[in-house]
Amino acid sequence: MRIPLVDLRAQYLRCQSEFDQAVVQCLDRTSFIGGPDHDAFAKEFASYCGGGITVPCGNGTDALSILLVNLLGQGDGTGEIITVSHTFIATVEAIATAGYRPVLVDVDAATYTMDPAAFERAITPRTVAVVPVHLYGQMAAMDRIADIAGRHGLKVVEDAAQAHGAAWQGKGPGQWGAGAGFSFYPGKNLGAWGDGGAALVHDADLAKAMESYCFHGRIDKFRHRVLAVNSRLDGLQAAVLRVKLRHLPTWTEERRRAAGWYGEALAKTCGDRIVLPAVAPDAYHVYHLFVIQVEDRDRVLARLNEQGIGASIHYPVPVHLQPALADRAIAAEDLPVTHRLCGRILSLPIYPEITRDMVDHVATTLGKILQE
């Protein structure tokens, strides 16, 4: 039995007629930039997120950087923004692109999201904002992070690239601070058929400035207020995302059901030889990824792949050890939890269409590999 990490073909076939109709209608209107699907998706996504204003853009990295620039102004490299090292490098790229110095802190050992105490210790007079990363489908401890940020006069911008539909104490991404950046990369819980992203904000003036910034800083057809960027969500992608958004609540529950199956099956086949994902009491986890910890991870990964199981790693090289940040001289002992995780984490296949038999097969195969 071959089981991919993500199965986008199964998702397409499940809703093929809806996707095909949406694409054909967009083609018939030739509304490839902007248009009714773009505008409708912006409103529908904001409603799904619990309110606010959606600013669609070209990808999730742009969503964060454009939000930071228009919220804080273009930095000169001296201001600091605190985030985590256990994330995809795009989080740090967005901060650097906005002109700020990323300051990397450790994560909580159970949830893999920002350690609020580590965040507070890293604050200096140069700190202007914090970017907590909601990872693998679980939000960071936003009540504590927002409280710390408020006491120190810092802006809160959430990286919600992996948290569509997640919540912390009943509030989703973008509801705890100035806004949140989302990615619609195809493999996300809400994914386009190419690159796409959006920011969710609540300030109408900020949203208007961001919309202009995404379109070359445009005031009108012939005038531009600033030198900005070209980062727009295509009409075709918006059409696809509108279809998927209608199904996202159902798909989220199916992911959560699959995570429950994994918990039961892996407890039987692997016992205490693995560490299952921990869910904080205040969190509503949407399982963008199902990440376990295991010893001898690289051997286990290779054996799973040999058996046709599309396991993977997110992320084997933390940001502070990337060549792009070699000048920062951040040692492994500075971020002990992050350093430990990078050698133990393993992502198992999870998506709405995965079946109980498939989950059981992954669990049984993993159990046998651990006994080798």
mmCIF file of C-alpha atoms in Angstrom:
data_model
loop_
_atom_site.group_PDB
_atom_site.id
_atom_site.type_symbol
_atom_site.label_atom_id
_atom_site.label_comp_id
_atom_site.label_asym_id
_atom_site.label_seq_id
_atom_site.Cartn_x
_atom_site.Cartn_y
_atom_site.Cartn_z
ATOM 1 C CA MET A 1 0.000 0.000 0.000
ATOM 2 C CA ARG A 2 1.482 3.344 -1.098
ATOM 3 C CA ILE A 3 0.414 6.280 1.044
ATOM 4 C CA PRO A 4 1.558 9.796 0.085
ATOM 5 C CA LEU A 5 2.280 12.514 2.624
ATOM 6 C CA VAL A 6 -0.390 14.667 0.934
ATOM 7 C CA ASP A 7 -2.876 13.585 -1.741
ATOM 8 C CA LEU A 8 -4.027 16.594 -3.755
ATOM 9 C CA ARG A 9 -5.344 14.405 -6.553
ATOM 10 C CA ALA A 10 -7.803 12.742 -4.170
ATOM 11 C CA GLN A 11 -8.991 16.184 -3.112
ATOM 12 C CA TYR A 12 -9.485 17.260 -6.719
ATOM 13 C CA LEU A 13 -11.413 14.120 -7.666
ATOM 14 C CA ARG A 14 -13.627 14.476 -4.614
ATOM 15 C CA CYS A 15 -14.887 17.899 -5.746
ATOM 16 C CA GLN A 16 -14.023 17.737 -9.456
ATOM 17 C CA SER A 17 -17.287 19.089 -10.797
ATOM 18 C CA GLU A 18 -17.176 22.112 -8.466
ATOM 19 C CA PHE A 19 -13.569 22.885 -9.336
ATOM 20 C CA ASP A 20 -14.163 22.506 -13.056
ATOM 21 C CA GLN A 21 -17.228 24.736 -13.002
ATOM 22 C CA ALA A 22 -15.436 27.440 -11.008
ATOM 23 C CA VAL A 23 -12.453 27.457 -13.356
ATOM 24 C CA VAL A 24 -14.590 27.494 -16.500
ATOM 25 C CA GLN A 25 -16.616 30.435 -15.173
ATOM 26 C CA CYS A 26 -13.422 32.352 -14.433
ATOM 27 C CA LEU A 27 -12.085 31.582 -17.903
ATOM 28 C CA ASP A 28 -15.362 32.675 -19.464
ATOM 29 C CA ARG A 29 -15.145 36.025 -17.646
ATOM 30 C CA THR A 30 -11.377 36.300 -18.325
ATOM 31 C CA SER A 31 -11.097 37.802 -14.848
ATOM 32 C CA PHE A 32 -7.522 36.709 -14.253
ATOM 33 C CA ILE A 33 -6.398 39.659 -12.101
ATOM 34 C CA GLY A 34 -8.933 40.859 -9.564
ATOM 35 C CA GLY A 35 -12.516 40.167 -10.534
ATOM 36 C CA PRO A 36 -15.562 38.764 -8.747
ATOM 37 C CA ASP A 37 -13.900 35.590 -7.427
ATOM 38 C CA HIS A 38 -11.024 37.607 -5.961
ATOM 39 C CA ASP A 39 -13.344 40.040 -4.194
ATOM 40 C CA ALA A 40 -15.774 37.349 -3.044
ATOM 41 C CA PHE A 41 -12.996 35.173 -1.650
ATOM 42 C CA ALA A 42 -11.632 38.102 0.354
ATOM 43 C CA LYS A 43 -14.997 38.597 2.052
ATOM 44 C CA GLU A 44 -15.672 34.888 2.549
ATOM 45 C CA PHE A 45 -12.251 34.201 4.055
ATOM 46 C CA ALA A 46 -12.562 37.115 6.494
ATOM 47 C CA SER A 47 -15.936 35.779 7.598
ATOM 48 C CA TYR A 48 -14.496 32.280 8.009
ATOM 49 C CA CYS A 49 -11.695 33.690 10.185
ATOM 50 C CA GLY A 50 -14.132 35.384 12.549
ATOM 51 C CA GLY A 51 -14.124 38.875 11.089
ATOM 52 C CA GLY A 52 -11.689 41.401 9.737
ATOM 53 C CA ILE A 53 -10.470 42.450 6.318
ATOM 54 C CA THR A 54 -8.674 40.087 3.960
ATOM 55 C CA VAL A 55 -5.885 41.453 1.780
ATOM 56 C CA PRO A 56 -5.124 38.749 -0.817
ATOM 57 C CA CYS A 57 -1.611 38.643 -2.255
ATOM 58 C CA GLY A 58 0.799 36.449 -4.185
ATOM 59 C CA ASN A 59 2.010 34.118 -1.425
ATOM 60 C CA GLY A 60 2.276 33.686 2.311
ATOM 61 C CA THR A 61 5.741 35.205 2.600
ATOM 62 C CA ASP A 62 4.532 38.385 0.927
ATOM 63 C CA ALA A 63 1.492 38.432 3.206
ATOM 64 C CA LEU A 64 3.753 38.689 6.258
ATOM 65 C CA SER A 65 6.294 41.117 4.813
ATOM 66 C CA ILE A 66 3.667 43.458 3.328
ATOM 67 C CA LEU A 67 1.782 43.466 6.622
ATOM 68 C CA LEU A 68 4.956 44.268 8.571
ATOM 69 C CA VAL A 69 6.041 47.068 6.210
ATOM 70 C CA ASN A 70 2.672 48.787 6.230
ATOM 71 C CA LEU A 71 2.179 48.321 9.967
ATOM 72 C CA LEU A 72 5.649 49.356 11.138
ATOM 73 C CA GLY A 73 7.131 51.188 8.161
ATOM 74 C CA GLN A 74 10.110 49.996 6.125
ATOM 75 C CA GLY A 75 12.858 49.192 8.605
ATOM 76 C CA ASP A 76 16.513 50.195 8.388
ATOM 77 C CA GLY A 77 17.906 46.964 9.855
ATOM 78 C CA THR A 78 18.175 48.189 13.438
ATOM 79 C CA GLY A 79 14.705 47.383 14.757
ATOM 80 C CA GLU A 80 14.171 43.844 16.049
ATOM 81 C CA ILE A 81 11.291 41.443 15.580
ATOM 82 C CA ILE A 82 11.183 38.304 17.701
ATOM 83 C CA THR A 83 10.162 34.962 16.213
ATOM 84 C CA VAL A 84 11.134 31.296 16.499
ATOM 85 C CA SER A 85 13.822 29.216 14.841
ATOM 86 C CA HIS A 86 11.611 26.125 14.537
ATOM 87 C CA THR A 87 9.768 27.300 11.422
ATOM 88 C CA PHE A 88 10.145 27.516 7.664
ATOM 89 C CA ILE A 89 12.679 30.145 6.638
ATOM 90 C CA ALA A 90 9.918 32.244 5.026
ATOM 91 C CA THR A 91 9.013 33.664 8.460
ATOM 92 C CA VAL A 92 12.482 35.137 8.833
ATOM 93 C CA GLU A 93 12.628 36.181 5.169
ATOM 94 C CA ALA A 94 9.494 38.263 5.651
ATOM 95 C CA ILE A 95 10.991 40.032 8.668
ATOM 96 C CA ALA A 96 14.265 40.719 6.847
ATOM 97 C CA THR A 97 12.483 41.894 3.690
ATOM 98 C CA ALA A 98 10.538 44.382 5.806
ATOM 99 C CA GLY A 99 13.871 45.771 7.006
ATOM 100 C CA TYR A 100 14.016 44.348 10.528
ATOM 101 C CA ARG A 101 16.457 42.094 12.345
ATOM 102 C CA PRO A 102 15.003 38.685 13.226
ATOM 103 C CA VAL A 103 15.678 37.623 16.816
ATOM 104 C CA LEU A 104 15.190 33.872 17.221
ATOM 105 C CA VAL A 105 13.900 32.241 20.398
ATOM 106 C CA ASP A 106 13.154 28.710 21.525
ATOM 107 C CA VAL A 107 9.870 26.831 21.416
ATOM 108 C CA ASP A 108 7.787 24.976 23.972
ATOM 109 C CA ALA A 109 8.910 21.350 24.215
ATOM 110 C CA ALA A 110 5.363 19.983 24.044
ATOM 111 C CA THR A 111 3.619 22.132 21.420
ATOM 112 C CA TYR A 112 6.643 23.217 19.304
ATOM 113 C CA THR A 113 5.323 26.794 19.261
ATOM 114 C CA MET A 114 6.876 29.945 20.749
ATOM 115 C CA ASP A 115 7.856 29.720 24.402
ATOM 116 C CA PRO A 116 6.324 32.893 25.909
ATOM 117 C CA ALA A 117 9.016 33.091 28.591
ATOM 118 C CA ALA A 118 11.751 32.920 25.956
ATOM 119 C CA PHE A 119 9.978 35.679 24.026
ATOM 120 C CA GLU A 120 9.900 37.968 27.042
ATOM 121 C CA ARG A 121 13.577 37.358 27.844
ATOM 122 C CA ALA A 122 14.543 38.362 24.293
ATOM 123 C CA ILE A 123 12.887 41.809 24.404
ATOM 124 C CA THR A 124 15.266 44.755 24.165
ATOM 125 C CA PRO A 125 14.789 48.503 23.630
ATOM 126 C CA ARG A 126 15.127 47.790 19.883
ATOM 127 C CA THR A 127 12.231 45.286 19.793
ATOM 128 C CA VAL A 128 9.210 46.534 17.847
ATOM 129 C CA ALA A 129 7.128 43.409 17.243
ATOM 130 C CA VAL A 130 6.712 39.684 17.740
ATOM 131 C CA VAL A 131 5.788 37.095 15.097
ATOM 132 C CA PRO A 132 4.560 33.906 16.799
ATOM 133 C CA VAL A 133 4.335 30.958 14.414
ATOM 134 C CA HIS A 134 1.310 28.687 14.584
ATOM 135 C CA LEU A 135 2.901 25.374 13.682
ATOM 136 C CA TYR A 136 1.614 22.071 12.305
ATOM 137 C CA GLY A 137 -1.988 23.234 12.824
ATOM 138 C CA GLN A 138 -1.743 24.391 16.446
ATOM 139 C CA MET A 139 -1.680 28.019 17.526
ATOM 140 C CA ALA A 140 0.908 29.426 19.895
ATOM 141 C CA ALA A 141 -0.074 30.463 23.438
ATOM 142 C CA MET A 142 -1.569 33.715 22.226
ATOM 143 C CA ASP A 143 -3.067 34.906 25.498
ATOM 144 C CA ARG A 144 0.373 34.967 27.152
ATOM 145 C CA ILE A 145 2.168 36.281 24.056
ATOM 146 C CA ALA A 146 -0.366 39.072 23.526
ATOM 147 C CA ASP A 147 -0.188 40.014 27.204
ATOM 148 C CA ILE A 148 3.619 40.237 27.132
ATOM 149 C CA ALA A 149 3.545 42.222 23.899
ATOM 150 C CA GLY A 150 0.959 44.619 25.305
ATOM 151 C CA ARG A 151 2.970 45.278 28.455
ATOM 152 C CA HIS A 152 6.030 46.112 26.356
ATOM 153 C CA GLY A 153 4.232 48.113 23.655
ATOM 154 C CA LEU A 154 4.978 45.620 20.864
ATOM 155 C CA LYS A 155 2.917 44.811 17.779
ATOM 156 C CA VAL A 156 1.706 41.228 17.319
ATOM 157 C CA VAL A 157 1.715 39.758 13.798
ATOM 158 C CA GLU A 158 0.875 36.072 13.538
ATOM 159 C CA ASP A 159 2.371 33.616 11.053
ATOM 160 C CA ALA A 160 -0.699 31.493 10.329
ATOM 161 C CA ALA A 161 0.575 29.690 7.237
ATOM 162 C CA GLN A 162 -0.267 26.325 8.832
ATOM 163 C CA ALA A 163 -3.274 27.291 10.926
ATOM 164 C CA HIS A 164 -6.351 27.812 8.736
ATOM 165 C CA GLY A 165 -9.285 27.227 11.055
ATOM 166 C CA ALA A 166 -7.200 26.750 14.201
ATOM 167 C CA ALA A 167 -8.084 28.539 17.430
ATOM 168 C CA TRP A 168 -6.674 29.466 20.827
ATOM 169 C CA GLN A 169 -9.233 29.996 23.567
ATOM 170 C CA GLY A 170 -11.839 30.123 20.819
ATOM 171 C CA LYS A 171 -10.141 32.889 18.816
ATOM 172 C CA GLY A 172 -8.470 32.210 15.477
ATOM 173 C CA PRO A 173 -5.360 33.656 13.837
ATOM 174 C CA GLY A 174 -5.552 37.359 13.168
ATOM 175 C CA GLN A 175 -7.802 38.005 16.173
ATOM 176 C CA TRP A 176 -5.044 38.512 18.755
ATOM 177 C CA GLY A 177 -3.107 41.501 17.445
ATOM 178 C CA ALA A 178 -2.492 43.644 14.378
ATOM 179 C CA GLY A 179 -3.092 40.803 11.932
ATOM 180 C CA ALA A 180 -1.972 37.471 10.534
ATOM 181 C CA GLY A 181 -0.390 36.186 7.358
ATOM 182 C CA PHE A 182 -1.736 33.044 5.655
ATOM 183 C CA SER A 183 -0.254 30.867 2.936
ATOM 184 C CA PHE A 184 -2.358 29.116 0.306
ATOM 185 C CA TYR A 185 0.481 26.942 -0.989
ATOM 186 C CA PRO A 186 -1.144 23.830 -2.518
ATOM 187 C CA GLY A 187 -0.355 21.508 0.392
ATOM 188 C CA LYS A 188 -1.902 23.747 3.053
ATOM 189 C CA ASN A 189 -5.232 22.900 4.688
ATOM 190 C CA LEU A 190 -6.642 25.627 2.429
ATOM 191 C CA GLY A 191 -4.425 25.460 -0.639
ATOM 192 C CA ALA A 192 -4.577 26.993 -4.101
ATOM 193 C CA TRP A 193 -3.397 25.359 -7.333
ATOM 194 C CA GLY A 194 -0.242 27.426 -7.224
ATOM 195 C CA ASP A 195 1.118 30.141 -4.973
ATOM 196 C CA GLY A 196 -1.220 32.391 -3.046
ATOM 197 C CA GLY A 197 -1.524 34.135 0.282
ATOM 198 C CA ALA A 198 -3.439 36.705 2.298
ATOM 199 C CA ALA A 199 -3.219 38.891 5.349
ATOM 200 C CA LEU A 200 -6.103 39.327 7.753
ATOM 201 C CA VAL A 201 -6.253 42.700 9.512
ATOM 202 C CA HIS A 202 -8.871 44.820 11.281
ATOM 203 C CA ASP A 203 -7.751 48.376 10.574
ATOM 204 C CA ALA A 204 -9.393 49.682 7.394
ATOM 205 C CA ASP A 205 -6.641 52.217 6.713
ATOM 206 C CA LEU A 206 -3.969 49.517 7.108
ATOM 207 C CA ALA A 207 -5.869 47.239 4.729
ATOM 208 C CA LYS A 208 -6.174 50.003 2.141
ATOM 209 C CA ALA A 209 -2.448 50.763 2.362
ATOM 210 C CA MET A 210 -1.605 47.067 1.976
ATOM 211 C CA GLU A 211 -3.901 46.663 -1.026
ATOM 212 C CA SER A 212 -2.136 49.582 -2.695
ATOM 213 C CA TYR A 213 1.282 48.208 -1.743
ATOM 214 C CA CYS A 214 0.465 44.829 -3.327
ATOM 215 C CA PHE A 215 -0.259 46.628 -6.610
ATOM 216 C CA HIS A 216 2.920 48.687 -7.122
ATOM 217 C CA GLY A 217 1.826 51.236 -4.515
ATOM 218 C CA ARG A 218 -0.895 52.327 -6.898
ATOM 219 C CA ILE A 219 -3.164 55.313 -6.188
ATOM 220 C CA ASP A 220 -4.875 55.203 -9.581
ATOM 221 C CA LYS A 221 -3.986 53.956 -13.047
ATOM 222 C CA PHE A 222 -1.117 56.408 -13.536
ATOM 223 C CA ARG A 223 0.039 57.360 -10.025
ATOM 224 C CA HIS A 224 1.921 55.411 -7.364
ATOM 225 C CA ARG A 225 2.365 56.617 -3.777
ATOM 226 C CA VAL A 226 5.450 54.493 -2.922
ATOM 227 C CA LEU A 227 7.883 52.080 -4.527
ATOM 228 C CA ALA A 228 6.234 48.828 -3.563
ATOM 229 C CA VAL A 229 5.751 45.310 -4.981
ATOM 230 C CA ASN A 230 3.614 43.331 -7.384
ATOM 231 C CA SER A 231 1.935 40.625 -5.317
ATOM 232 C CA ARG A 232 -1.616 39.776 -6.298
ATOM 233 C CA LEU A 233 -3.769 36.682 -5.942
ATOM 234 C CA ASP A 234 -4.789 35.461 -9.409
ATOM 235 C CA GLY A 235 -8.473 35.210 -10.226
ATOM 236 C CA LEU A 236 -8.145 31.511 -11.053
ATOM 237 C CA GLN A 237 -6.568 30.822 -7.684
ATOM 238 C CA ALA A 238 -9.332 32.750 -5.947
ATOM 239 C CA ALA A 239 -11.926 30.668 -7.802
ATOM 240 C CA VAL A 240 -10.282 27.439 -6.607
ATOM 241 C CA LEU A 241 -9.939 28.737 -3.055
ATOM 242 C CA ARG A 242 -13.632 29.665 -2.915
ATOM 243 C CA VAL A 243 -14.554 26.053 -3.684
ATOM 244 C CA LYS A 244 -12.146 24.706 -1.092
ATOM 245 C CA LEU A 245 -13.231 27.178 1.577
ATOM 246 C CA ARG A 246 -16.776 25.817 1.406
ATOM 247 C CA HIS A 247 -15.436 22.369 2.299
ATOM 248 C CA LEU A 248 -12.749 23.403 4.782
ATOM 249 C CA PRO A 249 -14.812 22.865 7.978
ATOM 250 C CA THR A 250 -15.587 19.285 6.903
ATOM 251 C CA TRP A 251 -11.993 18.640 5.848
ATOM 252 C CA THR A 252 -10.747 19.982 9.172
ATOM 253 C CA GLU A 253 -12.925 17.573 11.116
ATOM 254 C CA GLU A 254 -11.697 14.732 8.915
ATOM 255 C CA ARG A 255 -8.088 15.687 9.682
ATOM 256 C CA ARG A 256 -8.882 15.730 13.385
ATOM 257 C CA ARG A 257 -10.571 12.337 13.098
ATOM 258 C CA ALA A 258 -7.503 10.926 11.343
ATOM 259 C CA ALA A 259 -5.303 12.321 14.116
ATOM 260 C CA GLY A 260 -7.471 10.445 16.612
ATOM 261 C CA TRP A 261 -7.027 7.244 14.629
ATOM 262 C CA TYR A 262 -3.283 7.764 14.660
ATOM 263 C CA GLY A 263 -3.284 8.279 18.412
ATOM 264 C CA GLU A 264 -5.096 4.995 18.990
ATOM 265 C CA ALA A 265 -3.146 2.959 16.458
ATOM 266 C CA LEU A 266 0.310 4.260 17.344
ATOM 267 C CA ALA A 267 -0.290 3.714 21.062
ATOM 268 C CA LYS A 268 -0.824 0.030 20.262
ATOM 269 C CA THR A 269 1.981 -0.492 17.758
ATOM 270 C CA CYS A 270 4.689 1.850 19.058
ATOM 271 C CA GLY A 271 3.932 2.523 22.698
ATOM 272 C CA ASP A 272 6.453 4.767 24.393
ATOM 273 C CA ARG A 273 8.979 4.435 21.573
ATOM 274 C CA ILE A 274 7.501 7.569 19.991
ATOM 275 C CA VAL A 275 6.170 10.886 21.251
ATOM 276 C CA LEU A 276 2.720 11.760 19.914
ATOM 277 C CA PRO A 277 1.646 15.357 19.159
ATOM 278 C CA ALA A 278 0.607 17.249 22.274
ATOM 279 C CA VAL A 279 -2.470 19.441 22.119
ATOM 280 C CA ALA A 280 -2.621 22.351 24.565
ATOM 281 C CA PRO A 281 -5.885 22.576 26.556
ATOM 282 C CA ASP A 282 -6.629 26.003 25.038
ATOM 283 C CA ALA A 283 -5.938 24.895 21.458
ATOM 284 C CA TYR A 284 -8.168 23.722 18.641
ATOM 285 C CA HIS A 285 -5.687 21.772 16.499
ATOM 286 C CA VAL A 286 -6.356 21.465 12.749
ATOM 287 C CA TYR A 287 -3.499 19.019 12.009
ATOM 288 C CA HIS A 288 -1.882 20.556 8.998
ATOM 289 C CA LEU A 289 0.786 17.979 9.795
ATOM 290 C CA PHE A 290 0.891 15.002 12.152
ATOM 291 C CA VAL A 291 4.334 15.204 13.723
ATOM 292 C CA ILE A 292 5.770 12.605 16.074
ATOM 293 C CA GLN A 293 9.170 12.331 17.719
ATOM 294 C CA VAL A 294 11.280 9.214 17.332
ATOM 295 C CA GLU A 295 14.850 8.111 17.990
ATOM 296 C CA ASP A 296 17.036 7.196 15.022
ATOM 297 C CA ARG A 297 14.728 9.345 12.934
ATOM 298 C CA ASP A 298 16.651 9.308 9.653
ATOM 299 C CA ARG A 299 16.764 5.492 9.550
ATOM 300 C CA VAL A 300 13.072 5.294 10.395
ATOM 301 C CA LEU A 301 12.225 7.825 7.693
ATOM 302 C CA ALA A 302 14.218 5.936 5.064
ATOM 303 C CA ARG A 303 12.548 2.632 5.967
ATOM 304 C CA LEU A 304 9.055 4.168 5.851
ATOM 305 C CA ASN A 305 9.763 5.622 2.415
ATOM 306 C CA GLU A 306 11.071 2.241 1.243
ATOM 307 C CA GLN A 307 7.739 0.756 2.307
ATOM 308 C CA GLY A 308 5.817 3.299 0.203
ATOM 309 C CA ILE A 309 4.830 5.588 3.067
ATOM 310 C CA GLY A 310 5.404 9.240 2.262
ATOM 311 C CA ALA A 311 6.735 10.414 5.616
ATOM 312 C CA SER A 312 8.851 13.561 5.698
ATOM 313 C CA ILE A 313 10.495 16.093 8.052
ATOM 314 C CA HIS A 314 9.372 19.634 8.939
ATOM 315 C CA TYR A 315 12.043 20.953 9.593
ATOM 316 C CA PRO A 316 15.390 19.110 9.862
ATOM 317 C CA VAL A 317 17.511 22.276 9.740
ATOM 318 C CA PRO A 318 16.227 25.046 12.020
ATOM 319 C CA VAL A 319 16.495 28.623 10.853
ATOM 320 C CA HIS A 320 19.387 29.499 13.158
ATOM 321 C CA LEU A 321 21.522 26.797 11.505
ATOM 322 C CA GLN A 322 20.736 27.838 7.925
ATOM 323 C CA PRO A 323 23.688 29.114 5.831
ATOM 324 C CA ALA A 324 21.724 32.315 5.219
ATOM 325 C CA LEU A 325 22.046 33.152 8.938
ATOM 326 C CA ALA A 326 25.596 31.949 9.467
ATOM 327 C CA ASP A 327 26.667 35.442 10.542
ATOM 328 C CA ARG A 328 24.354 35.330 13.586
ATOM 329 C CA ALA A 329 26.548 32.838 15.512
ATOM 330 C CA ILE A 330 23.608 31.252 17.317
ATOM 331 C CA ALA A 331 24.785 28.060 18.988
ATOM 332 C CA ALA A 332 22.729 24.911 19.453
ATOM 333 C CA GLU A 333 22.828 25.345 23.239
ATOM 334 C CA ASP A 334 21.169 28.757 22.847
ATOM 335 C CA LEU A 335 18.002 27.042 21.580
ATOM 336 C CA PRO A 336 18.104 23.591 23.212
ATOM 337 C CA VAL A 337 14.510 22.528 22.531
ATOM 338 C CA THR A 338 14.694 23.541 18.873
ATOM 339 C CA HIS A 339 18.019 21.747 18.477
ATOM 340 C CA ARG A 340 16.667 18.539 20.026
ATOM 341 C CA LEU A 341 13.514 18.564 17.938
ATOM 342 C CA CYS A 342 15.297 18.900 14.600
ATOM 343 C CA GLY A 343 16.825 15.437 15.008
ATOM 344 C CA ARG A 344 13.671 13.673 16.219
ATOM 345 C CA ILE A 345 10.599 15.074 14.439
ATOM 346 C CA LEU A 346 8.874 13.020 11.753
ATOM 347 C CA SER A 347 5.762 13.963 9.768
ATOM 348 C CA LEU A 348 3.353 11.128 8.960
ATOM 349 C CA PRO A 349 0.783 11.243 6.127
ATOM 350 C CA ILE A 350 -2.408 13.105 6.994
ATOM 351 C CA TYR A 351 -5.117 14.629 4.803
ATOM 352 C CA PRO A 352 -8.914 14.576 4.775
ATOM 353 C CA GLU A 353 -9.155 11.603 2.422
ATOM 354 C CA ILE A 354 -6.873 9.292 4.405
ATOM 355 C CA THR A 355 -8.734 6.191 5.603
ATOM 356 C CA ARG A 356 -8.635 4.229 8.843
ATOM 357 C CA ASP A 357 -7.010 1.314 7.003
ATOM 358 C CA MET A 358 -4.282 3.602 5.695
ATOM 359 C CA VAL A 359 -3.609 5.008 9.163
ATOM 360 C CA ASP A 360 -3.490 1.496 10.618
ATOM 361 C CA HIS A 361 -1.060 0.442 7.894
ATOM 362 C CA VAL A 362 1.248 3.384 8.677
ATOM 363 C CA ALA A 363 1.114 2.582 12.383
ATOM 364 C CA THR A 364 1.754 -1.136 11.878
ATOM 365 C CA THR A 365 4.633 -0.487 9.501
ATOM 366 C CA LEU A 366 6.193 2.049 11.862
ATOM 367 C CA GLY A 367 5.887 -0.369 14.778
ATOM 368 C CA LYS A 368 7.711 -3.077 12.853
ATOM 369 C CA ILE A 369 10.469 -0.682 11.805
ATOM 370 C CA LEU A 370 11.013 0.378 15.410
ATOM 371 C CA GLN A 371 11.454 -3.275 16.369
ATOM 372 C CA GLU A 372 14.170 -3.880 13.755
#
